[in-house]
Amino acid sequence: MRQAFEGWRAGNNVFAQLLAPDVVWTIHGSGPVAGTYRSREDFVERASLPLISRLATPLVPRVHHIWAVDDTVIIRFEASATTTSGGAYGNQFVWIFRMRDDMVVEAEAFLDLVAYQRAVDTSEPRRP
């Protein structure tokens, strides 16, 4: 897991590397992005891309701690970037993963959904 996050810091796609195609990813809390996504594609399209498309710089994670017991991995980290509107985006995360064959098959995410939504609402998506 640490290697995957180091790869993310270097610009690699952490979701393509870690998530099983049929992952079930739940974002806890309230707001438009909260809910359960039932595939890697669904999660990336409806939860990750709305934010990532509004960042002018890569989202860079900084891992605070990783815990692993049996098939469960918990990662506490923060990540920051600059939005397309020039503002700062920063968030703190706790991701809880259930692993099978070195892939995430279930995920729970805890983060500041107000900060997420503010970045989405106040910045325009990058143009392809």
CSV table of N, CA, C and O in Angstrom, one decimal:
chain,number,residue,atom,x,y,z
A,1,MET,N,0.8,-1.2,0.0
A,1,MET,CA,0.0,0.0,0.0
A,1,MET,C,0.9,1.3,0.0
A,1,MET,O,0.6,2.2,-0.7
A,2,ARG,N,1.9,1.2,0.8
A,2,ARG,CA,2.8,2.4,0.8
A,2,ARG,C,3.4,2.6,-0.6
A,2,ARG,O,3.5,3.8,-1.0
A,3,GLN,N,3.8,1.6,-1.2
A,3,GLN,CA,4.3,1.7,-2.6
A,3,GLN,C,3.3,2.3,-3.6
A,3,GLN,O,3.7,3.1,-4.4
A,4,ALA,N,2.1,1.9,-3.4
A,4,ALA,CA,1.0,2.5,-4.3
A,4,ALA,C,0.9,4.0,-4.1
A,4,ALA,O,0.7,4.8,-5.0
A,5,PHE,N,0.9,4.4,-2.8
A,5,PHE,CA,0.8,5.8,-2.5
A,5,PHE,C,2.0,6.6,-2.9
A,5,PHE,O,1.9,7.7,-3.4
A,6,GLU,N,3.2,6.0,-2.8
A,6,GLU,CA,4.4,6.6,-3.4
A,6,GLU,C,4.3,6.8,-4.9
A,6,GLU,O,4.7,7.8,-5.4
A,7,GLY,N,3.7,5.8,-5.5
A,7,GLY,CA,3.5,5.9,-7.0
A,7,GLY,C,2.5,7.0,-7.3
A,7,GLY,O,2.7,7.7,-8.3
A,8,TRP,N,1.5,7.2,-6.5
A,8,TRP,CA,0.5,8.2,-6.6
A,8,TRP,C,1.2,9.6,-6.5
A,8,TRP,O,1.0,10.5,-7.4
A,9,ARG,N,2.1,9.7,-5.5
A,9,ARG,CA,2.8,11.0,-5.4
A,9,ARG,C,3.7,11.3,-6.6
A,9,ARG,O,3.9,12.4,-7.0
A,10,ALA,N,4.1,10.2,-7.3
A,10,ALA,CA,5.0,10.4,-8.5
A,10,ALA,C,4.1,10.6,-9.8
A,10,ALA,O,4.7,10.7,-10.9
A,11,GLY,N,2.8,10.5,-9.6
A,11,GLY,CA,1.9,10.8,-10.8
A,11,GLY,C,1.2,9.6,-11.3
A,11,GLY,O,0.5,9.7,-12.3
A,12,ASN,N,1.3,8.4,-10.7
A,12,ASN,CA,0.7,7.2,-11.2
A,12,ASN,C,-0.8,7.2,-10.8
A,12,ASN,O,-1.2,7.9,-9.8
A,13,ASN,N,-1.6,6.5,-11.5
A,13,ASN,CA,-3.1,6.4,-11.2
A,13,ASN,C,-3.3,5.3,-10.1
A,13,ASN,O,-3.2,4.1,-10.4
A,14,VAL,N,-3.5,5.7,-8.9
A,14,VAL,CA,-3.6,4.8,-7.8
A,14,VAL,C,-4.8,4.0,-7.9
A,14,VAL,O,-4.8,2.8,-7.5
A,15,PHE,N,-5.9,4.5,-8.5
A,15,PHE,CA,-7.2,3.7,-8.6
A,15,PHE,C,-7.0,2.6,-9.6
A,15,PHE,O,-7.5,1.5,-9.3
A,16,ALA,N,-6.4,2.8,-10.7
A,16,ALA,CA,-6.2,1.8,-11.7
A,16,ALA,C,-5.3,0.7,-11.1
A,16,ALA,O,-5.5,-0.5,-11.4
A,17,GLN,N,-4.4,1.0,-10.2
A,17,GLN,CA,-3.4,0.1,-9.7
A,17,GLN,C,-4.1,-0.7,-8.5
A,17,GLN,O,-3.8,-1.9,-8.4
A,18,LEU,N,-4.9,-0.1,-7.7
A,18,LEU,CA,-5.4,-0.8,-6.5
A,18,LEU,C,-6.8,-1.3,-6.6
A,18,LEU,O,-7.1,-2.3,-5.9
A,19,LEU,N,-7.7,-0.7,-7.3
A,19,LEU,CA,-9.1,-1.1,-7.2
A,19,LEU,C,-9.5,-2.2,-8.2
A,19,LEU,O,-9.2,-2.2,-9.3
A,20,ALA,N,-10.2,-3.2,-7.6
A,20,ALA,CA,-10.7,-4.3,-8.4
A,20,ALA,C,-11.8,-3.6,-9.3
A,20,ALA,O,-12.5,-2.7,-8.9
A,21,PRO,N,-12.0,-4.2,-10.5
A,21,PRO,CA,-13.0,-3.6,-11.4
A,21,PRO,C,-14.4,-3.5,-10.8
A,21,PRO,O,-15.2,-2.6,-11.0
A,22,ASP,N,-14.7,-4.5,-9.9
A,22,ASP,CA,-16.0,-4.6,-9.2
A,22,ASP,C,-16.0,-4.1,-7.8
A,22,ASP,O,-16.9,-4.5,-7.0
A,23,VAL,N,-15.1,-3.2,-7.5
A,23,VAL,CA,-15.0,-2.7,-6.1
A,23,VAL,C,-16.3,-2.0,-5.7
A,23,VAL,O,-17.0,-1.5,-6.5
A,24,VAL,N,-16.6,-2.1,-4.4
A,24,VAL,CA,-17.7,-1.4,-3.8
A,24,VAL,C,-17.1,-0.4,-2.9
A,24,VAL,O,-16.5,-0.7,-1.9
A,25,TRP,N,-17.3,0.9,-3.3
A,25,TRP,CA,-16.7,2.1,-2.6
A,25,TRP,C,-17.8,2.9,-2.0
A,25,TRP,O,-18.7,3.4,-2.7
A,26,THR,N,-17.7,3.1,-0.7
A,26,THR,CA,-18.7,3.9,0.0
A,26,THR,C,-18.0,5.2,0.6
A,26,THR,O,-17.0,5.1,1.3
A,27,ILE,N,-18.6,6.3,0.2
A,27,ILE,CA,-18.2,7.6,0.8
A,27,ILE,C,-19.2,8.0,1.8
A,27,ILE,O,-20.4,8.2,1.5
A,28,HIS,N,-18.7,8.1,3.1
A,28,HIS,CA,-19.7,8.3,4.2
A,28,HIS,C,-19.9,9.8,4.3
A,28,HIS,O,-19.0,10.6,3.9
A,29,GLY,N,-21.0,10.2,4.9
A,29,GLY,CA,-21.3,11.6,5.1
A,29,GLY,C,-22.6,12.0,4.3
A,29,GLY,O,-23.4,11.2,3.9
A,30,SER,N,-22.7,13.3,4.2
A,30,SER,CA,-23.8,13.9,3.4
A,30,SER,C,-23.3,14.8,2.4
A,30,SER,O,-22.3,15.5,2.5
A,31,GLY,N,-24.0,14.9,1.3
A,31,GLY,CA,-23.6,15.8,0.2
A,31,GLY,C,-23.8,15.0,-1.1
A,31,GLY,O,-24.0,13.8,-1.1
A,32,PRO,N,-23.7,15.6,-2.2
A,32,PRO,CA,-23.9,15.0,-3.5
A,32,PRO,C,-23.0,13.8,-3.8
A,32,PRO,O,-23.4,12.9,-4.5
A,33,VAL,N,-21.8,13.8,-3.3
A,33,VAL,CA,-20.9,12.7,-3.7
A,33,VAL,C,-21.0,11.5,-2.7
A,33,VAL,O,-20.5,10.4,-3.0
A,34,ALA,N,-21.6,11.7,-1.5
A,34,ALA,CA,-21.7,10.6,-0.5
A,34,ALA,C,-22.6,9.5,-1.1
A,34,ALA,O,-23.6,9.8,-1.9
A,35,GLY,N,-22.3,8.3,-0.8
A,35,GLY,CA,-23.0,7.2,-1.3
A,35,GLY,C,-22.1,6.0,-1.6
A,35,GLY,O,-20.9,6.0,-1.3
A,36,THR,N,-22.7,5.0,-2.2
A,36,THR,CA,-22.0,3.8,-2.6
A,36,THR,C,-21.9,3.6,-4.1
A,36,THR,O,-22.9,3.8,-4.8
A,37,TYR,N,-20.7,3.3,-4.5
A,37,TYR,CA,-20.4,3.2,-6.0
A,37,TYR,C,-20.0,1.7,-6.2
A,37,TYR,O,-19.3,1.1,-5.4
A,38,ARG,N,-20.6,1.1,-7.2
A,38,ARG,CA,-20.5,-0.3,-7.4
A,38,ARG,C,-19.5,-0.8,-8.5
A,38,ARG,O,-19.7,-2.0,-8.9
A,39,SER,N,-18.6,0.0,-8.8
A,39,SER,CA,-17.5,-0.5,-9.7
A,39,SER,C,-16.4,0.6,-9.7
A,39,SER,O,-16.7,1.7,-9.3
A,40,ARG,N,-15.2,0.2,-10.2
A,40,ARG,CA,-14.2,1.2,-10.3
A,40,ARG,C,-14.6,2.3,-11.2
A,40,ARG,O,-14.4,3.5,-11.0
A,41,GLU,N,-15.2,1.9,-12.4
A,41,GLU,CA,-15.6,2.9,-13.4
A,41,GLU,C,-16.6,3.9,-12.8
A,41,GLU,O,-16.5,5.1,-13.0
A,42,ASP,N,-17.6,3.4,-12.0
A,42,ASP,CA,-18.6,4.2,-11.4
A,42,ASP,C,-18.0,5.2,-10.4
A,42,ASP,O,-18.3,6.4,-10.4
A,43,PHE,N,-17.1,4.7,-9.6
A,43,PHE,CA,-16.5,5.5,-8.6
A,43,PHE,C,-15.6,6.6,-9.2
A,43,PHE,O,-15.7,7.8,-8.9
A,44,VAL,N,-14.8,6.2,-10.2
A,44,VAL,CA,-14.0,7.2,-10.9
A,44,VAL,C,-14.8,8.3,-11.6
A,44,VAL,O,-14.5,9.5,-11.4
A,45,GLU,N,-15.8,7.9,-12.3
A,45,GLU,CA,-16.6,8.8,-13.1
A,45,GLU,C,-17.5,9.7,-12.2
A,45,GLU,O,-17.5,10.9,-12.5
A,46,ARG,N,-18.1,9.2,-11.2
A,46,ARG,CA,-19.0,10.0,-10.4
A,46,ARG,C,-18.5,10.6,-9.2
A,46,ARG,O,-19.0,11.6,-8.6
A,47,ALA,N,-17.3,10.1,-8.6
A,47,ALA,CA,-16.8,10.7,-7.4
A,47,ALA,C,-15.4,11.3,-7.6
A,47,ALA,O,-15.2,12.4,-7.1
A,48,SER,N,-14.5,10.6,-8.3
A,48,SER,CA,-13.2,11.1,-8.4
A,48,SER,C,-13.1,12.2,-9.5
A,48,SER,O,-12.5,13.3,-9.3
A,49,LEU,N,-13.6,11.9,-10.7
A,49,LEU,CA,-13.4,12.8,-11.8
A,49,LEU,C,-14.0,14.2,-11.6
A,49,LEU,O,-13.4,15.2,-12.0
A,50,PRO,N,-15.2,14.4,-10.9
A,50,PRO,CA,-15.7,15.7,-10.7
A,50,PRO,C,-14.7,16.6,-9.9
A,50,PRO,O,-14.6,17.8,-10.2
A,51,LEU,N,-13.9,16.0,-9.0
A,51,LEU,CA,-12.9,16.8,-8.3
A,51,LEU,C,-11.6,16.9,-9.1
A,51,LEU,O,-11.2,18.0,-9.4
A,52,ILE,N,-11.1,15.8,-9.6
A,52,ILE,CA,-9.8,15.8,-10.3
A,52,ILE,C,-9.9,16.7,-11.5
A,52,ILE,O,-8.9,17.4,-11.8
A,53,SER,N,-11.0,16.8,-12.2
A,53,SER,CA,-11.1,17.6,-13.4
A,53,SER,C,-11.1,19.1,-13.1
A,53,SER,O,-10.9,20.0,-13.9
A,54,ARG,N,-11.2,19.5,-11.8
A,54,ARG,CA,-11.2,20.8,-11.4
A,54,ARG,C,-9.9,21.2,-10.7
A,54,ARG,O,-9.8,22.3,-10.0
A,55,LEU,N,-8.9,20.4,-10.8
A,55,LEU,CA,-7.6,20.7,-10.2
A,55,LEU,C,-6.7,21.0,-11.3
A,55,LEU,O,-6.5,20.3,-12.3
A,56,ALA,N,-5.9,22.1,-11.1
A,56,ALA,CA,-4.9,22.5,-12.1
A,56,ALA,C,-3.6,21.8,-11.9
A,56,ALA,O,-2.8,21.8,-12.8
A,57,THR,N,-3.4,21.3,-10.7
A,57,THR,CA,-2.2,20.6,-10.3
A,57,THR,C,-2.6,19.2,-9.8
A,57,THR,O,-3.7,19.0,-9.4
A,58,PRO,N,-1.7,18.2,-9.9
A,58,PRO,CA,-2.0,16.9,-9.4
A,58,PRO,C,-2.3,16.9,-7.9
A,58,PRO,O,-1.7,17.7,-7.1
A,59,LEU,N,-3.2,16.1,-7.5
A,59,LEU,CA,-3.5,15.9,-6.1
A,59,LEU,C,-2.4,15.1,-5.5
A,59,LEU,O,-2.1,13.9,-5.9
A,60,VAL,N,-1.7,15.6,-4.5
A,60,VAL,CA,-0.5,15.0,-4.0
A,60,VAL,C,-0.8,14.5,-2.5
A,60,VAL,O,-1.1,15.3,-1.6
A,61,PRO,N,-0.8,13.2,-2.3
A,61,PRO,CA,-1.1,12.7,-1.0
A,61,PRO,C,0.2,12.7,-0.1
A,61,PRO,O,1.3,12.6,-0.6
A,62,ARG,N,-0.1,12.8,1.2
A,62,ARG,CA,1.0,12.7,2.2
A,62,ARG,C,0.4,11.7,3.3
A,62,ARG,O,-0.5,12.1,4.0
A,63,VAL,N,1.0,10.5,3.3
A,63,VAL,CA,0.5,9.5,4.2
A,63,VAL,C,1.0,9.7,5.6
A,63,VAL,O,2.2,10.0,5.9
A,64,HIS,N,0.0,9.7,6.6
A,64,HIS,CA,0.4,9.8,8.0
A,64,HIS,C,0.6,8.4,8.6
A,64,HIS,O,1.5,8.2,9.4
A,65,HIS,N,-0.3,7.5,8.3
A,65,HIS,CA,-0.1,6.1,8.8
A,65,HIS,C,-0.9,5.1,8.0
A,65,HIS,O,-1.9,5.4,7.4
A,66,ILE,N,-0.4,3.9,8.0
A,66,ILE,CA,-1.1,2.8,7.4
A,66,ILE,C,-1.1,1.6,8.4
A,66,ILE,O,-0.1,1.3,9.0
A,67,TRP,N,-2.3,1.1,8.6
A,67,TRP,CA,-2.5,0.0,9.5
A,67,TRP,C,-3.0,-1.2,8.6
A,67,TRP,O,-3.8,-1.0,7.7
A,68,ALA,N,-2.5,-2.4,8.9
A,68,ALA,CA,-2.9,-3.6,8.1
A,68,ALA,C,-3.1,-4.7,9.1
A,68,ALA,O,-2.2,-5.1,9.9
A,69,VAL,N,-4.3,-5.4,9.1
A,69,VAL,CA,-4.6,-6.5,9.9
A,69,VAL,C,-5.4,-7.5,9.0
A,69,VAL,O,-6.5,-7.1,8.5
A,70,ASP,N,-4.9,-8.7,8.8
A,70,ASP,CA,-5.6,-9.7,8.0
A,70,ASP,C,-5.9,-9.1,6.6
A,70,ASP,O,-4.9,-8.6,5.9
A,71,ASP,N,-7.1,-9.0,6.2
A,71,ASP,CA,-7.4,-8.5,4.8
A,71,ASP,C,-7.9,-7.0,4.8
A,71,ASP,O,-8.3,-6.5,3.8
A,72,THR,N,-7.6,-6.3,6.0
A,72,THR,CA,-8.1,-4.9,6.1
A,72,THR,C,-6.9,-4.0,6.2
A,72,THR,O,-5.9,-4.3,6.9
A,73,VAL,N,-6.9,-2.9,5.4
A,73,VAL,CA,-5.9,-1.9,5.4
A,73,VAL,C,-6.6,-0.6,5.6
A,73,VAL,O,-7.6,-0.2,5.0
A,74,ILE,N,-6.0,0.2,6.6
A,74,ILE,CA,-6.5,1.6,6.9
A,74,ILE,C,-5.4,2.6,6.6
A,74,ILE,O,-4.3,2.4,7.1
A,75,ILE,N,-5.8,3.6,5.8
A,75,ILE,CA,-4.8,4.6,5.4
A,75,ILE,C,-5.3,6.0,5.9
A,75,ILE,O,-6.4,6.3,5.6
A,76,ARG,N,-4.5,6.7,6.7
A,76,ARG,CA,-4.8,8.0,7.1
A,76,ARG,C,-3.9,8.9,6.4
A,76,ARG,O,-2.6,8.8,6.5
A,77,PHE,N,-4.4,9.9,5.6
A,77,PHE,CA,-3.5,10.7,4.8
A,77,PHE,C,-4.2,12.1,4.5
A,77,PHE,O,-5.4,12.2,4.8
A,78,GLU,N,-3.4,13.0,4.0
A,78,GLU,CA,-3.9,14.3,3.6
A,78,GLU,C,-3.5,14.4,2.1
A,78,GLU,O,-2.5,13.8,1.7
A,79,ALA,N,-4.2,15.3,1.4
A,79,ALA,CA,-3.8,15.5,0.0
A,79,ALA,C,-4.1,17.0,-0.3
A,79,ALA,O,-5.1,17.5,0.2
A,80,SER,N,-3.3,17.6,-1.2
A,80,SER,CA,-3.6,19.0,-1.6
A,80,SER,C,-3.3,19.2,-3.1
A,80,SER,O,-2.5,18.4,-3.7
A,81,ALA,N,-3.8,20.2,-3.6
A,81,ALA,CA,-3.6,20.6,-5.0
A,81,ALA,C,-4.1,22.1,-5.1
A,81,ALA,O,-4.7,22.7,-4.2
A,82,THR,N,-3.9,22.6,-6.3
A,82,THR,CA,-4.5,23.9,-6.7
A,82,THR,C,-5.6,23.7,-7.6
A,82,THR,O,-5.5,22.9,-8.6
A,83,THR,N,-6.7,24.4,-7.4
A,83,THR,CA,-7.9,24.3,-8.3
A,83,THR,C,-7.7,25.1,-9.5
A,83,THR,O,-6.9,25.9,-9.6
A,84,THR,N,-8.6,24.8,-10.5
A,84,THR,CA,-8.6,25.5,-11.8
A,84,THR,C,-8.9,27.0,-11.6
A,84,THR,O,-8.5,27.8,-12.4
A,85,SER,N,-9.5,27.4,-10.5
A,85,SER,CA,-9.8,28.8,-10.2
A,85,SER,C,-8.7,29.4,-9.4
A,85,SER,O,-8.8,30.6,-9.1
A,86,GLY,N,-7.6,28.7,-9.2
A,86,GLY,CA,-6.4,29.2,-8.5
A,86,GLY,C,-6.5,29.1,-7.0
A,86,GLY,O,-5.5,29.5,-6.3
A,87,GLY,N,-7.5,28.5,-6.4
A,87,GLY,CA,-7.6,28.3,-5.0
A,87,GLY,C,-6.9,27.1,-4.5
A,87,GLY,O,-6.5,26.2,-5.3
A,88,ALA,N,-6.7,27.0,-3.2
A,88,ALA,CA,-6.1,25.8,-2.7
A,88,ALA,C,-7.2,24.8,-2.3
A,88,ALA,O,-8.2,25.1,-1.8
A,89,TYR,N,-6.9,23.5,-2.6
A,89,TYR,CA,-7.7,22.4,-2.2
A,89,TYR,C,-6.9,21.5,-1.3
A,89,TYR,O,-5.8,21.2,-1.6
A,90,GLY,N,-7.4,21.3,-0.1
A,90,GLY,CA,-6.7,20.3,0.8
A,90,GLY,C,-7.8,19.5,1.5
A,90,GLY,O,-8.9,20.0,1.8
A,91,ASN,N,-7.5,18.3,1.9
A,91,ASN,CA,-8.4,17.5,2.6
A,91,ASN,C,-7.7,16.4,3.4
A,91,ASN,O,-6.5,16.1,3.1
A,92,GLN,N,-8.3,15.9,4.4
A,92,GLN,CA,-7.8,14.8,5.2
A,92,GLN,C,-8.7,13.6,4.9
A,92,GLN,O,-9.9,13.8,4.8
A,93,PHE,N,-8.1,12.5,4.9
A,93,PHE,CA,-8.8,11.2,4.5
A,93,PHE,C,-8.5,10.1,5.4
A,93,PHE,O,-7.4,10.0,5.9
A,94,VAL,N,-9.5,9.2,5.6
A,94,VAL,CA,-9.3,7.9,6.1
A,94,VAL,C,-10.0,7.0,5.2
A,94,VAL,O,-11.2,7.1,4.9
A,95,TRP,N,-9.2,6.1,4.6
A,95,TRP,CA,-9.7,5.0,3.7
A,95,TRP,C,-9.6,3.7,4.4
A,95,TRP,O,-8.5,3.4,4.9
A,96,ILE,N,-10.6,2.9,4.4
A,96,ILE,CA,-10.6,1.6,4.9
A,96,ILE,C,-10.8,0.6,3.8
A,96,ILE,O,-11.9,0.7,3.1
A,97,PHE,N,-9.9,-0.2,3.5
A,97,PHE,CA,-9.9,-1.2,2.4
A,97,PHE,C,-10.0,-2.6,2.9
A,97,PHE,O,-9.3,-3.0,3.8
A,98,ARG,N,-10.8,-3.4,2.2
A,98,ARG,CA,-10.8,-4.9,2.3
A,98,ARG,C,-10.1,-5.4,1.1
A,98,ARG,O,-10.6,-5.0,0.0
A,99,MET,N,-9.1,-6.1,1.2
A,99,MET,CA,-8.3,-6.6,0.1
A,99,MET,C,-8.6,-8.1,-0.2
A,99,MET,O,-8.9,-8.8,0.7
A,100,ARG,N,-8.4,-8.4,-1.5
A,100,ARG,CA,-8.4,-9.8,-2.0
A,100,ARG,C,-7.4,-9.8,-3.2
A,100,ARG,O,-7.6,-9.0,-4.1
A,101,ASP,N,-6.4,-10.7,-3.1
A,101,ASP,CA,-5.5,-10.8,-4.2
A,101,ASP,C,-4.8,-9.5,-4.5
A,101,ASP,O,-4.7,-9.2,-5.7
A,102,ASP,N,-4.4,-8.8,-3.5
A,102,ASP,CA,-3.7,-7.5,-3.7
A,102,ASP,C,-4.5,-6.4,-4.3
A,102,ASP,O,-4.0,-5.4,-4.8
A,103,MET,N,-5.8,-6.6,-4.4
A,103,MET,CA,-6.7,-5.6,-4.9
A,103,MET,C,-7.8,-5.2,-3.9
A,103,MET,O,-8.2,-6.0,-3.1
A,104,VAL,N,-8.2,-3.9,-4.0
A,104,VAL,CA,-9.3,-3.4,-3.1
A,104,VAL,C,-10.6,-3.9,-3.6
A,104,VAL,O,-11.0,-3.6,-4.8
A,105,VAL,N,-11.4,-4.6,-2.8
A,105,VAL,CA,-12.7,-5.1,-3.2
A,105,VAL,C,-13.8,-4.4,-2.5
A,105,VAL,O,-14.9,-4.3,-3.0
A,106,GLU,N,-13.5,-3.8,-1.4
A,106,GLU,CA,-14.5,-2.9,-0.7
A,106,GLU,C,-13.7,-1.8,-0.1
A,106,GLU,O,-12.6,-2.0,0.4
A,107,ALA,N,-14.3,-0.6,-0.1
A,107,ALA,CA,-13.6,0.6,0.4
A,107,ALA,C,-14.7,1.5,1.1
A,107,ALA,O,-15.8,1.6,0.7
A,108,GLU,N,-14.2,2.1,2.2
A,108,GLU,CA,-15.0,3.1,2.9
A,108,GLU,C,-14.1,4.3,3.0
A,108,GLU,O,-12.9,4.2,3.3
A,109,ALA,N,-14.7,5.5,2.7
A,109,ALA,CA,-13.9,6.7,2.7
A,109,ALA,C,-14.5,7.7,3.6
A,109,ALA,O,-15.7,7.9,3.6
A,110,PHE,N,-13.7,8.4,4.4
A,110,PHE,CA,-14.1,9.5,5.3
A,110,PHE,C,-13.2,10.7,4.9
A,110,PHE,O,-12.0,10.5,4.8
A,111,LEU,N,-13.9,11.8,4.6
A,111,LEU,CA,-13.2,13.0,4.2
A,111,LEU,C,-14.1,14.2,4.5
A,111,LEU,O,-15.3,14.0,4.7
A,112,ASP,N,-13.5,15.4,4.3
A,112,ASP,CA,-14.3,16.6,4.5
A,112,ASP,C,-15.1,16.9,3.2
A,112,ASP,O,-14.5,17.3,2.2
A,113,LEU,N,-16.3,16.5,3.2
A,113,LEU,CA,-17.1,16.6,1.9
A,113,LEU,C,-17.5,18.1,1.6
A,113,LEU,O,-17.7,18.4,0.5
A,114,VAL,N,-17.4,19.0,2.6
A,114,VAL,CA,-17.6,20.4,2.3
A,114,VAL,C,-16.5,20.9,1.5
A,114,VAL,O,-16.7,21.6,0.5
A,115,ALA,N,-15.3,20.6,1.9
A,115,ALA,CA,-14.1,21.0,1.1
A,115,ALA,C,-14.1,20.5,-0.3
A,115,ALA,O,-13.8,21.2,-1.3
A,116,TYR,N,-14.5,19.2,-0.5
A,116,TYR,CA,-14.6,18.5,-1.8
A,116,TYR,C,-15.6,19.3,-2.6
A,116,TYR,O,-15.4,19.7,-3.8
A,117,GLN,N,-16.8,19.6,-2.1
A,117,GLN,CA,-17.9,20.2,-2.8
A,117,GLN,C,-17.6,21.6,-3.2
A,117,GLN,O,-17.9,22.1,-4.2
A,118,ARG,N,-16.9,22.3,-2.2
A,118,ARG,CA,-16.5,23.7,-2.5
A,118,ARG,C,-15.6,23.8,-3.7
A,118,ARG,O,-15.7,24.6,-4.6
A,119,ALA,N,-14.6,22.9,-3.8
A,119,ALA,CA,-13.7,22.8,-5.0
A,119,ALA,C,-14.5,22.5,-6.3
A,119,ALA,O,-14.3,23.2,-7.3
A,120,VAL,N,-15.5,21.6,-6.2
A,120,VAL,CA,-16.3,21.3,-7.4
A,120,VAL,C,-17.1,22.4,-7.8
A,120,VAL,O,-17.3,22.8,-9.0
A,121,ASP,N,-17.8,23.1,-6.8
A,121,ASP,CA,-18.7,24.2,-7.1
A,121,ASP,C,-18.0,25.5,-7.6
A,121,ASP,O,-18.7,26.3,-8.2
A,122,THR,N,-16.8,25.7,-7.2
A,122,THR,CA,-16.2,27.0,-7.4
A,122,THR,C,-15.1,27.0,-8.5
A,122,THR,O,-14.5,28.0,-8.8
A,123,SER,N,-14.9,25.9,-9.1
A,123,SER,CA,-13.9,25.7,-10.2
A,123,SER,C,-14.5,25.1,-11.4
A,123,SER,O,-15.3,24.2,-11.3
A,124,GLU,N,-14.0,25.5,-12.6
A,124,GLU,CA,-14.5,25.0,-13.8
A,124,GLU,C,-13.6,23.7,-14.2
A,124,GLU,O,-12.4,23.7,-13.9
A,125,PRO,N,-14.3,22.7,-14.8
A,125,PRO,CA,-13.5,21.6,-15.2
A,125,PRO,C,-12.5,21.9,-16.3
A,125,PRO,O,-12.7,22.8,-17.1
A,126,ARG,N,-11.3,21.3,-16.2
A,126,ARG,CA,-10.3,21.5,-17.3
A,126,ARG,C,-10.9,21.0,-18.6
A,126,ARG,O,-11.7,20.1,-18.7
A,127,ARG,N,-10.5,21.7,-19.6
A,127,ARG,CA,-10.9,21.3,-21.0
A,127,ARG,C,-9.9,20.3,-21.6
A,127,ARG,O,-8.7,20.4,-21.4
A,128,PRO,N,-10.5,19.3,-22.3
A,128,PRO,CA,-9.6,18.2,-22.8
A,128,PRO,C,-8.7,18.8,-23.9
A,128,PRO,O,-8.8,19.8,-24.5
